[in-house]
Amino acid sequence: MWLRYNYHVYPTAAQQHSLARAFGCARVVFNDGLRARQEARDAGRRYVTDGELSRQVITAAKATPERAWLAEVSSVVLQQALADLNTAYRNFFASVTGKREGRKVAPPRFRSRKDNRQAIRFTRNSRFKVCANGRLRLPTVGDVEVRWSRDLSPSPPRSR
């Protein structure tokens, strides 16, 4: 069984700006990946693999002047946005073929800028950590104040 806990964070104004930038970049990468896969399907080309999608949507996009701002956030956030897209596609295909129990799952949808459900994920490789003073150190954001409603598990965080 996997447990997930929610905690309140209290970022400063500069940290709010950094987090908003990370939320926006993750949304753009997710939407670009979804668009690339939809365009490939509509054109009759084969399914875009995860590696090709990462090279196209993250690596090549950072080199263009229109998407150079993607380099300002942690690359782990961008990679996890594509991992979320891959999970959404896996769940959809498993649902269509009947391998997934429960209700049918719709295909992935574009993420909206106006939706208030914003989420990013940091993995253990991104070097986030809980500091001794109770703050949470996030890459490219800094030390964020957290109200811990319960203690964290003694085991280290694990990536999926």
mmCIF file with all atom_site columns, C-alpha atoms in Angstrom:
data_model
loop_
_atom_site.group_PDB
_atom_site.id
_atom_site.type_symbol
_atom_site.label_atom_id
_atom_site.label_alt_id
_atom_site.label_comp_id
_atom_site.label_asym_id
_atom_site.label_entity_id
_atom_site.label_seq_id
_atom_site.pdbx_PDB_ins_code
_atom_site.Cartn_x
_atom_site.Cartn_y
_atom_site.Cartn_z
_atom_site.occupancy
_atom_site.B_iso_or_equiv
_atom_site.pdbx_formal_charge
_atom_site.auth_seq_id
_atom_site.auth_comp_id
_atom_site.auth_asym_id
_atom_site.auth_atom_id
_atom_site.pdbx_PDB_model_num
ATOM 1   C CA . MET A 1 1   ? 0.000   0.000  0.000   1.00 0.00 ? 1   MET A CA 1
ATOM 2   C CA . TRP A 1 2   ? 1.307   3.437  -0.912  1.00 0.00 ? 2   TRP A CA 1
ATOM 3   C CA . LEU A 1 3   ? 0.588   6.367  1.349   1.00 0.00 ? 3   LEU A CA 1
ATOM 4   C CA . ARG A 1 4   ? 0.519   9.967  0.331   1.00 0.00 ? 4   ARG A CA 1
ATOM 5   C CA . TYR A 1 5   ? 0.466   12.844 2.786   1.00 0.00 ? 5   TYR A CA 1
ATOM 6   C CA . ASN A 1 6   ? -0.360  16.479 2.111   1.00 0.00 ? 6   ASN A CA 1
ATOM 7   C CA . TYR A 1 7   ? 1.455   19.256 3.949   1.00 0.00 ? 7   TYR A CA 1
ATOM 8   C CA . HIS A 1 8   ? 1.050   23.016 3.890   1.00 0.00 ? 8   HIS A CA 1
ATOM 9   C CA . VAL A 1 9   ? 3.986   24.969 2.521   1.00 0.00 ? 9   VAL A CA 1
ATOM 10  C CA . TYR A 1 10  ? 4.579   28.675 3.029   1.00 0.00 ? 10  TYR A CA 1
ATOM 11  C CA . PRO A 1 11  ? 6.868   29.939 0.263   1.00 0.00 ? 11  PRO A CA 1
ATOM 12  C CA . THR A 1 12  ? 8.194   33.477 0.100   1.00 0.00 ? 12  THR A CA 1
ATOM 13  C CA . ALA A 1 13  ? 7.264   35.709 -2.829  1.00 0.00 ? 13  ALA A CA 1
ATOM 14  C CA . ALA A 1 14  ? 10.395  34.728 -4.763  1.00 0.00 ? 14  ALA A CA 1
ATOM 15  C CA . GLN A 1 15  ? 9.764   31.050 -4.063  1.00 0.00 ? 15  GLN A CA 1
ATOM 16  C CA . GLN A 1 16  ? 6.138   31.429 -5.198  1.00 0.00 ? 16  GLN A CA 1
ATOM 17  C CA . HIS A 1 17  ? 7.475   32.827 -8.468  1.00 0.00 ? 17  HIS A CA 1
ATOM 18  C CA . SER A 1 18  ? 9.869   29.888 -8.857  1.00 0.00 ? 18  SER A CA 1
ATOM 19  C CA . LEU A 1 19  ? 7.143   27.376 -8.078  1.00 0.00 ? 19  LEU A CA 1
ATOM 20  C CA . ALA A 1 20  ? 4.728   29.056 -10.502 1.00 0.00 ? 20  ALA A CA 1
ATOM 21  C CA . ARG A 1 21  ? 7.417   28.864 -13.188 1.00 0.00 ? 21  ARG A CA 1
ATOM 22  C CA . ALA A 1 22  ? 7.934   25.156 -12.438 1.00 0.00 ? 22  ALA A CA 1
ATOM 23  C CA . PHE A 1 23  ? 4.164   24.506 -12.569 1.00 0.00 ? 23  PHE A CA 1
ATOM 24  C CA . GLY A 1 24  ? 3.930   26.307 -15.910 1.00 0.00 ? 24  GLY A CA 1
ATOM 25  C CA . CYS A 1 25  ? 6.912   24.527 -17.431 1.00 0.00 ? 25  CYS A CA 1
ATOM 26  C CA . ALA A 1 26  ? 5.591   21.118 -16.350 1.00 0.00 ? 26  ALA A CA 1
ATOM 27  C CA . ARG A 1 27  ? 2.199   21.957 -17.882 1.00 0.00 ? 27  ARG A CA 1
ATOM 28  C CA . VAL A 1 28  ? 3.787   23.088 -21.166 1.00 0.00 ? 28  VAL A CA 1
ATOM 29  C CA . VAL A 1 29  ? 5.943   19.956 -21.427 1.00 0.00 ? 29  VAL A CA 1
ATOM 30  C CA . PHE A 1 30  ? 2.945   17.711 -20.679 1.00 0.00 ? 30  PHE A CA 1
ATOM 31  C CA . ASN A 1 31  ? 0.834   19.496 -23.301 1.00 0.00 ? 31  ASN A CA 1
ATOM 32  C CA . ASP A 1 32  ? 3.641   19.453 -25.890 1.00 0.00 ? 32  ASP A CA 1
ATOM 33  C CA . GLY A 1 33  ? 4.126   15.724 -25.356 1.00 0.00 ? 33  GLY A CA 1
ATOM 34  C CA . LEU A 1 34  ? 0.404   15.071 -25.659 1.00 0.00 ? 34  LEU A CA 1
ATOM 35  C CA . ARG A 1 35  ? 0.223   17.186 -28.820 1.00 0.00 ? 35  ARG A CA 1
ATOM 36  C CA . ALA A 1 36  ? 3.204   15.338 -30.374 1.00 0.00 ? 36  ALA A CA 1
ATOM 37  C CA . ARG A 1 37  ? 1.584   11.966 -29.748 1.00 0.00 ? 37  ARG A CA 1
ATOM 38  C CA . GLN A 1 38  ? -1.789  13.112 -31.063 1.00 0.00 ? 38  GLN A CA 1
ATOM 39  C CA . GLU A 1 39  ? -0.230  14.571 -34.216 1.00 0.00 ? 39  GLU A CA 1
ATOM 40  C CA . ALA A 1 40  ? 1.694   11.343 -34.840 1.00 0.00 ? 40  ALA A CA 1
ATOM 41  C CA . ARG A 1 41  ? -1.494  9.315  -34.458 1.00 0.00 ? 41  ARG A CA 1
ATOM 42  C CA . ASP A 1 42  ? -3.484  11.650 -36.760 1.00 0.00 ? 42  ASP A CA 1
ATOM 43  C CA . ALA A 1 43  ? -0.743  11.519 -39.409 1.00 0.00 ? 43  ALA A CA 1
ATOM 44  C CA . GLY A 1 44  ? -0.677  7.719  -39.284 1.00 0.00 ? 44  GLY A CA 1
ATOM 45  C CA . ARG A 1 45  ? 2.864   7.543  -37.905 1.00 0.00 ? 45  ARG A CA 1
ATOM 46  C CA . ARG A 1 46  ? 3.897   5.083  -35.238 1.00 0.00 ? 46  ARG A CA 1
ATOM 47  C CA . TYR A 1 47  ? 3.565   5.753  -31.505 1.00 0.00 ? 47  TYR A CA 1
ATOM 48  C CA . VAL A 1 48  ? 6.204   8.218  -30.269 1.00 0.00 ? 48  VAL A CA 1
ATOM 49  C CA . THR A 1 49  ? 8.424   6.427  -27.748 1.00 0.00 ? 49  THR A CA 1
ATOM 50  C CA . ASP A 1 50  ? 9.310   7.904  -24.393 1.00 0.00 ? 50  ASP A CA 1
ATOM 51  C CA . GLY A 1 51  ? 12.932  8.588  -25.359 1.00 0.00 ? 51  GLY A CA 1
ATOM 52  C CA . GLU A 1 52  ? 11.989  10.285 -28.618 1.00 0.00 ? 52  GLU A CA 1
ATOM 53  C CA . LEU A 1 53  ? 9.386   12.351 -26.832 1.00 0.00 ? 53  LEU A CA 1
ATOM 54  C CA . SER A 1 54  ? 11.876  13.465 -24.182 1.00 0.00 ? 54  SER A CA 1
ATOM 55  C CA . ARG A 1 55  ? 14.420  14.472 -26.822 1.00 0.00 ? 55  ARG A CA 1
ATOM 56  C CA . GLN A 1 56  ? 11.812  16.325 -28.852 1.00 0.00 ? 56  GLN A CA 1
ATOM 57  C CA . VAL A 1 57  ? 9.828   18.051 -26.099 1.00 0.00 ? 57  VAL A CA 1
ATOM 58  C CA . ILE A 1 58  ? 12.534  18.775 -23.525 1.00 0.00 ? 58  ILE A CA 1
ATOM 59  C CA . THR A 1 59  ? 16.038  18.623 -25.000 1.00 0.00 ? 59  THR A CA 1
ATOM 60  C CA . ALA A 1 60  ? 15.360  20.080 -28.447 1.00 0.00 ? 60  ALA A CA 1
ATOM 61  C CA . ALA A 1 61  ? 12.837  22.589 -27.094 1.00 0.00 ? 61  ALA A CA 1
ATOM 62  C CA . LYS A 1 62  ? 15.396  24.055 -24.661 1.00 0.00 ? 62  LYS A CA 1
ATOM 63  C CA . ALA A 1 63  ? 17.656  24.831 -27.636 1.00 0.00 ? 63  ALA A CA 1
ATOM 64  C CA . THR A 1 64  ? 14.995  26.931 -29.389 1.00 0.00 ? 64  THR A CA 1
ATOM 65  C CA . PRO A 1 65  ? 14.583  30.610 -28.479 1.00 0.00 ? 65  PRO A CA 1
ATOM 66  C CA . GLU A 1 66  ? 10.817  30.170 -28.000 1.00 0.00 ? 66  GLU A CA 1
ATOM 67  C CA . ARG A 1 67  ? 11.274  27.555 -25.253 1.00 0.00 ? 67  ARG A CA 1
ATOM 68  C CA . ALA A 1 68  ? 14.646  28.552 -23.790 1.00 0.00 ? 68  ALA A CA 1
ATOM 69  C CA . TRP A 1 69  ? 12.899  29.363 -20.499 1.00 0.00 ? 69  TRP A CA 1
ATOM 70  C CA . LEU A 1 70  ? 12.425  25.624 -19.905 1.00 0.00 ? 70  LEU A CA 1
ATOM 71  C CA . ALA A 1 71  ? 16.067  25.534 -18.806 1.00 0.00 ? 71  ALA A CA 1
ATOM 72  C CA . GLU A 1 72  ? 15.252  27.772 -15.813 1.00 0.00 ? 72  GLU A CA 1
ATOM 73  C CA . VAL A 1 73  ? 13.539  24.982 -13.849 1.00 0.00 ? 73  VAL A CA 1
ATOM 74  C CA . SER A 1 74  ? 14.787  21.652 -12.591 1.00 0.00 ? 74  SER A CA 1
ATOM 75  C CA . SER A 1 75  ? 14.938  19.095 -15.392 1.00 0.00 ? 75  SER A CA 1
ATOM 76  C CA . VAL A 1 76  ? 13.478  16.474 -13.039 1.00 0.00 ? 76  VAL A CA 1
ATOM 77  C CA . VAL A 1 77  ? 10.189  18.403 -12.986 1.00 0.00 ? 77  VAL A CA 1
ATOM 78  C CA . LEU A 1 78  ? 10.042  18.262 -16.784 1.00 0.00 ? 78  LEU A CA 1
ATOM 79  C CA . GLN A 1 79  ? 10.924  14.572 -16.919 1.00 0.00 ? 79  GLN A CA 1
ATOM 80  C CA . GLN A 1 80  ? 8.270   13.767 -14.324 1.00 0.00 ? 80  GLN A CA 1
ATOM 81  C CA . ALA A 1 81  ? 5.659   15.655 -16.375 1.00 0.00 ? 81  ALA A CA 1
ATOM 82  C CA . LEU A 1 82  ? 6.410   13.300 -19.285 1.00 0.00 ? 82  LEU A CA 1
ATOM 83  C CA . ALA A 1 83  ? 6.308   10.346 -16.881 1.00 0.00 ? 83  ALA A CA 1
ATOM 84  C CA . ASP A 1 84  ? 2.828   11.478 -15.814 1.00 0.00 ? 84  ASP A CA 1
ATOM 85  C CA . LEU A 1 85  ? 1.796   11.604 -19.472 1.00 0.00 ? 85  LEU A CA 1
ATOM 86  C CA . ASN A 1 86  ? 3.132   8.077  -20.012 1.00 0.00 ? 86  ASN A CA 1
ATOM 87  C CA . THR A 1 87  ? 1.209   6.845  -16.956 1.00 0.00 ? 87  THR A CA 1
ATOM 88  C CA . ALA A 1 88  ? -1.976  8.444  -18.277 1.00 0.00 ? 88  ALA A CA 1
ATOM 89  C CA . TYR A 1 89  ? -1.513  6.710  -21.643 1.00 0.00 ? 89  TYR A CA 1
ATOM 90  C CA . ARG A 1 90  ? -0.734  3.352  -19.998 1.00 0.00 ? 90  ARG A CA 1
ATOM 91  C CA . ASN A 1 91  ? -3.890  3.611  -17.879 1.00 0.00 ? 91  ASN A CA 1
ATOM 92  C CA . PHE A 1 92  ? -5.950  4.545  -20.931 1.00 0.00 ? 92  PHE A CA 1
ATOM 93  C CA . PHE A 1 93  ? -4.637  1.679  -23.081 1.00 0.00 ? 93  PHE A CA 1
ATOM 94  C CA . ALA A 1 94  ? -5.031  -0.806 -20.210 1.00 0.00 ? 94  ALA A CA 1
ATOM 95  C CA . SER A 1 95  ? -8.598  0.395  -19.735 1.00 0.00 ? 95  SER A CA 1
ATOM 96  C CA . VAL A 1 96  ? -9.440  0.061  -23.432 1.00 0.00 ? 96  VAL A CA 1
ATOM 97  C CA . THR A 1 97  ? -8.025  -3.456 -23.685 1.00 0.00 ? 97  THR A CA 1
ATOM 98  C CA . GLY A 1 98  ? -9.706  -4.568 -20.452 1.00 0.00 ? 98  GLY A CA 1
ATOM 99  C CA . LYS A 1 99  ? -6.502  -5.180 -18.504 1.00 0.00 ? 99  LYS A CA 1
ATOM 100 C CA . ARG A 1 100 ? -7.356  -2.452 -16.003 1.00 0.00 ? 100 ARG A CA 1
ATOM 101 C CA . GLU A 1 101 ? -10.043 -3.101 -13.418 1.00 0.00 ? 101 GLU A CA 1
ATOM 102 C CA . GLY A 1 102 ? -12.647 -0.517 -12.547 1.00 0.00 ? 102 GLY A CA 1
ATOM 103 C CA . ARG A 1 103 ? -14.282 2.141  -14.662 1.00 0.00 ? 103 ARG A CA 1
ATOM 104 C CA . LYS A 1 104 ? -13.083 3.051  -18.136 1.00 0.00 ? 104 LYS A CA 1
ATOM 105 C CA . VAL A 1 105 ? -10.437 5.741  -18.301 1.00 0.00 ? 105 VAL A CA 1
ATOM 106 C CA . ALA A 1 106 ? -10.581 8.544  -20.867 1.00 0.00 ? 106 ALA A CA 1
ATOM 107 C CA . PRO A 1 107 ? -7.533  9.437  -22.952 1.00 0.00 ? 107 PRO A CA 1
ATOM 108 C CA . PRO A 1 108 ? -5.196  12.086 -21.521 1.00 0.00 ? 108 PRO A CA 1
ATOM 109 C CA . ARG A 1 109 ? -6.372  15.687 -21.790 1.00 0.00 ? 109 ARG A CA 1
ATOM 110 C CA . PHE A 1 110 ? -4.443  18.909 -22.093 1.00 0.00 ? 110 PHE A CA 1
ATOM 111 C CA . ARG A 1 111 ? -3.647  20.630 -18.814 1.00 0.00 ? 111 ARG A CA 1
ATOM 112 C CA . SER A 1 112 ? -5.222  24.038 -18.399 1.00 0.00 ? 112 SER A CA 1
ATOM 113 C CA . ARG A 1 113 ? -3.471  27.154 -17.193 1.00 0.00 ? 113 ARG A CA 1
ATOM 114 C CA . LYS A 1 114 ? -6.688  28.191 -15.458 1.00 0.00 ? 114 LYS A CA 1
ATOM 115 C CA . ASP A 1 115 ? -7.054  24.985 -13.442 1.00 0.00 ? 115 ASP A CA 1
ATOM 116 C CA . ASN A 1 116 ? -6.119  25.409 -9.789  1.00 0.00 ? 116 ASN A CA 1
ATOM 117 C CA . ARG A 1 117 ? -4.829  21.819 -9.454  1.00 0.00 ? 117 ARG A CA 1
ATOM 118 C CA . GLN A 1 118 ? -1.141  22.356 -10.051 1.00 0.00 ? 118 GLN A CA 1
ATOM 119 C CA . ALA A 1 119 ? 1.349   19.670 -9.192  1.00 0.00 ? 119 ALA A CA 1
ATOM 120 C CA . ILE A 1 120 ? 4.993   18.885 -9.792  1.00 0.00 ? 120 ILE A CA 1
ATOM 121 C CA . ARG A 1 121 ? 7.051   15.958 -8.604  1.00 0.00 ? 121 ARG A CA 1
ATOM 122 C CA . PHE A 1 122 ? 10.630  15.783 -7.438  1.00 0.00 ? 122 PHE A CA 1
ATOM 123 C CA . THR A 1 123 ? 12.406  12.444 -7.287  1.00 0.00 ? 123 THR A CA 1
ATOM 124 C CA . ARG A 1 124 ? 15.167  11.376 -4.983  1.00 0.00 ? 124 ARG A CA 1
ATOM 125 C CA . ASN A 1 125 ? 17.661  12.100 -7.788  1.00 0.00 ? 125 ASN A CA 1
ATOM 126 C CA . SER A 1 126 ? 16.666  15.770 -7.802  1.00 0.00 ? 126 SER A CA 1
ATOM 127 C CA . ARG A 1 127 ? 18.418  16.248 -4.459  1.00 0.00 ? 127 ARG A CA 1
ATOM 128 C CA . PHE A 1 128 ? 15.430  17.554 -2.510  1.00 0.00 ? 128 PHE A CA 1
ATOM 129 C CA . LYS A 1 129 ? 15.738  17.060 1.227   1.00 0.00 ? 129 LYS A CA 1
ATOM 130 C CA . VAL A 1 130 ? 14.249  17.928 4.573   1.00 0.00 ? 130 VAL A CA 1
ATOM 131 C CA . CYS A 1 131 ? 16.614  20.248 6.427   1.00 0.00 ? 131 CYS A CA 1
ATOM 132 C CA . ALA A 1 132 ? 17.368  20.060 10.136  1.00 0.00 ? 132 ALA A CA 1
ATOM 133 C CA . ASN A 1 133 ? 15.342  23.232 10.767  1.00 0.00 ? 133 ASN A CA 1
ATOM 134 C CA . GLY A 1 134 ? 12.193  21.580 9.353   1.00 0.00 ? 134 GLY A CA 1
ATOM 135 C CA . ARG A 1 135 ? 12.298  23.308 5.990   1.00 0.00 ? 135 ARG A CA 1
ATOM 136 C CA . LEU A 1 136 ? 12.108  21.533 2.662   1.00 0.00 ? 136 LEU A CA 1
ATOM 137 C CA . ARG A 1 137 ? 14.978  22.198 0.247   1.00 0.00 ? 137 ARG A CA 1
ATOM 138 C CA . LEU A 1 138 ? 13.811  22.066 -3.377  1.00 0.00 ? 138 LEU A CA 1
ATOM 139 C CA . PRO A 1 139 ? 16.112  22.477 -6.387  1.00 0.00 ? 139 PRO A CA 1
ATOM 140 C CA . THR A 1 140 ? 15.890  25.918 -8.066  1.00 0.00 ? 140 THR A CA 1
ATOM 141 C CA . VAL A 1 141 ? 13.345  27.008 -5.423  1.00 0.00 ? 141 VAL A CA 1
ATOM 142 C CA . GLY A 1 142 ? 15.281  27.031 -2.156  1.00 0.00 ? 142 GLY A CA 1
ATOM 143 C CA . ASP A 1 143 ? 14.339  26.243 1.447   1.00 0.00 ? 143 ASP A CA 1
ATOM 144 C CA . VAL A 1 144 ? 10.547  26.343 1.785   1.00 0.00 ? 144 VAL A CA 1
ATOM 145 C CA . GLU A 1 145 ? 8.822   26.577 5.152   1.00 0.00 ? 145 GLU A CA 1
ATOM 146 C CA . VAL A 1 146 ? 6.523   23.604 5.794   1.00 0.00 ? 146 VAL A CA 1
ATOM 147 C CA . ARG A 1 147 ? 3.907   22.966 8.463   1.00 0.00 ? 147 ARG A CA 1
ATOM 148 C CA . TRP A 1 148 ? 4.392   19.298 9.261   1.00 0.00 ? 148 TRP A CA 1
ATOM 149 C CA . SER A 1 149 ? 1.046   17.880 10.433  1.00 0.00 ? 149 SER A CA 1
ATOM 150 C CA . ARG A 1 150 ? 2.671   14.485 11.043  1.00 0.00 ? 150 ARG A CA 1
ATOM 151 C CA . ASP A 1 151 ? 6.164   13.106 10.995  1.00 0.00 ? 151 ASP A CA 1
ATOM 152 C CA . LEU A 1 152 ? 7.541   11.778 7.777   1.00 0.00 ? 152 LEU A CA 1
ATOM 153 C CA . SER A 1 153 ? 8.166   8.101  7.380   1.00 0.00 ? 153 SER A CA 1
ATOM 154 C CA . PRO A 1 154 ? 11.654  7.115  8.562   1.00 0.00 ? 154 PRO A CA 1
ATOM 155 C CA . SER A 1 155 ? 12.302  5.389  5.246   1.00 0.00 ? 155 SER A CA 1
ATOM 156 C CA . PRO A 1 156 ? 13.748  7.517  2.449   1.00 0.00 ? 156 PRO A CA 1
ATOM 157 C CA . PRO A 1 157 ? 11.409  8.641  -0.345  1.00 0.00 ? 157 PRO A CA 1
ATOM 158 C CA . ARG A 1 158 ? 11.323  6.331  -3.295  1.00 0.00 ? 158 ARG A CA 1
ATOM 159 C CA . SER A 1 159 ? 10.708  7.045  -6.936  1.00 0.00 ? 159 SER A CA 1
ATOM 160 C CA . ARG A 1 160 ? 8.259   5.123  -9.014  1.00 0.00 ? 160 ARG A CA 1
#
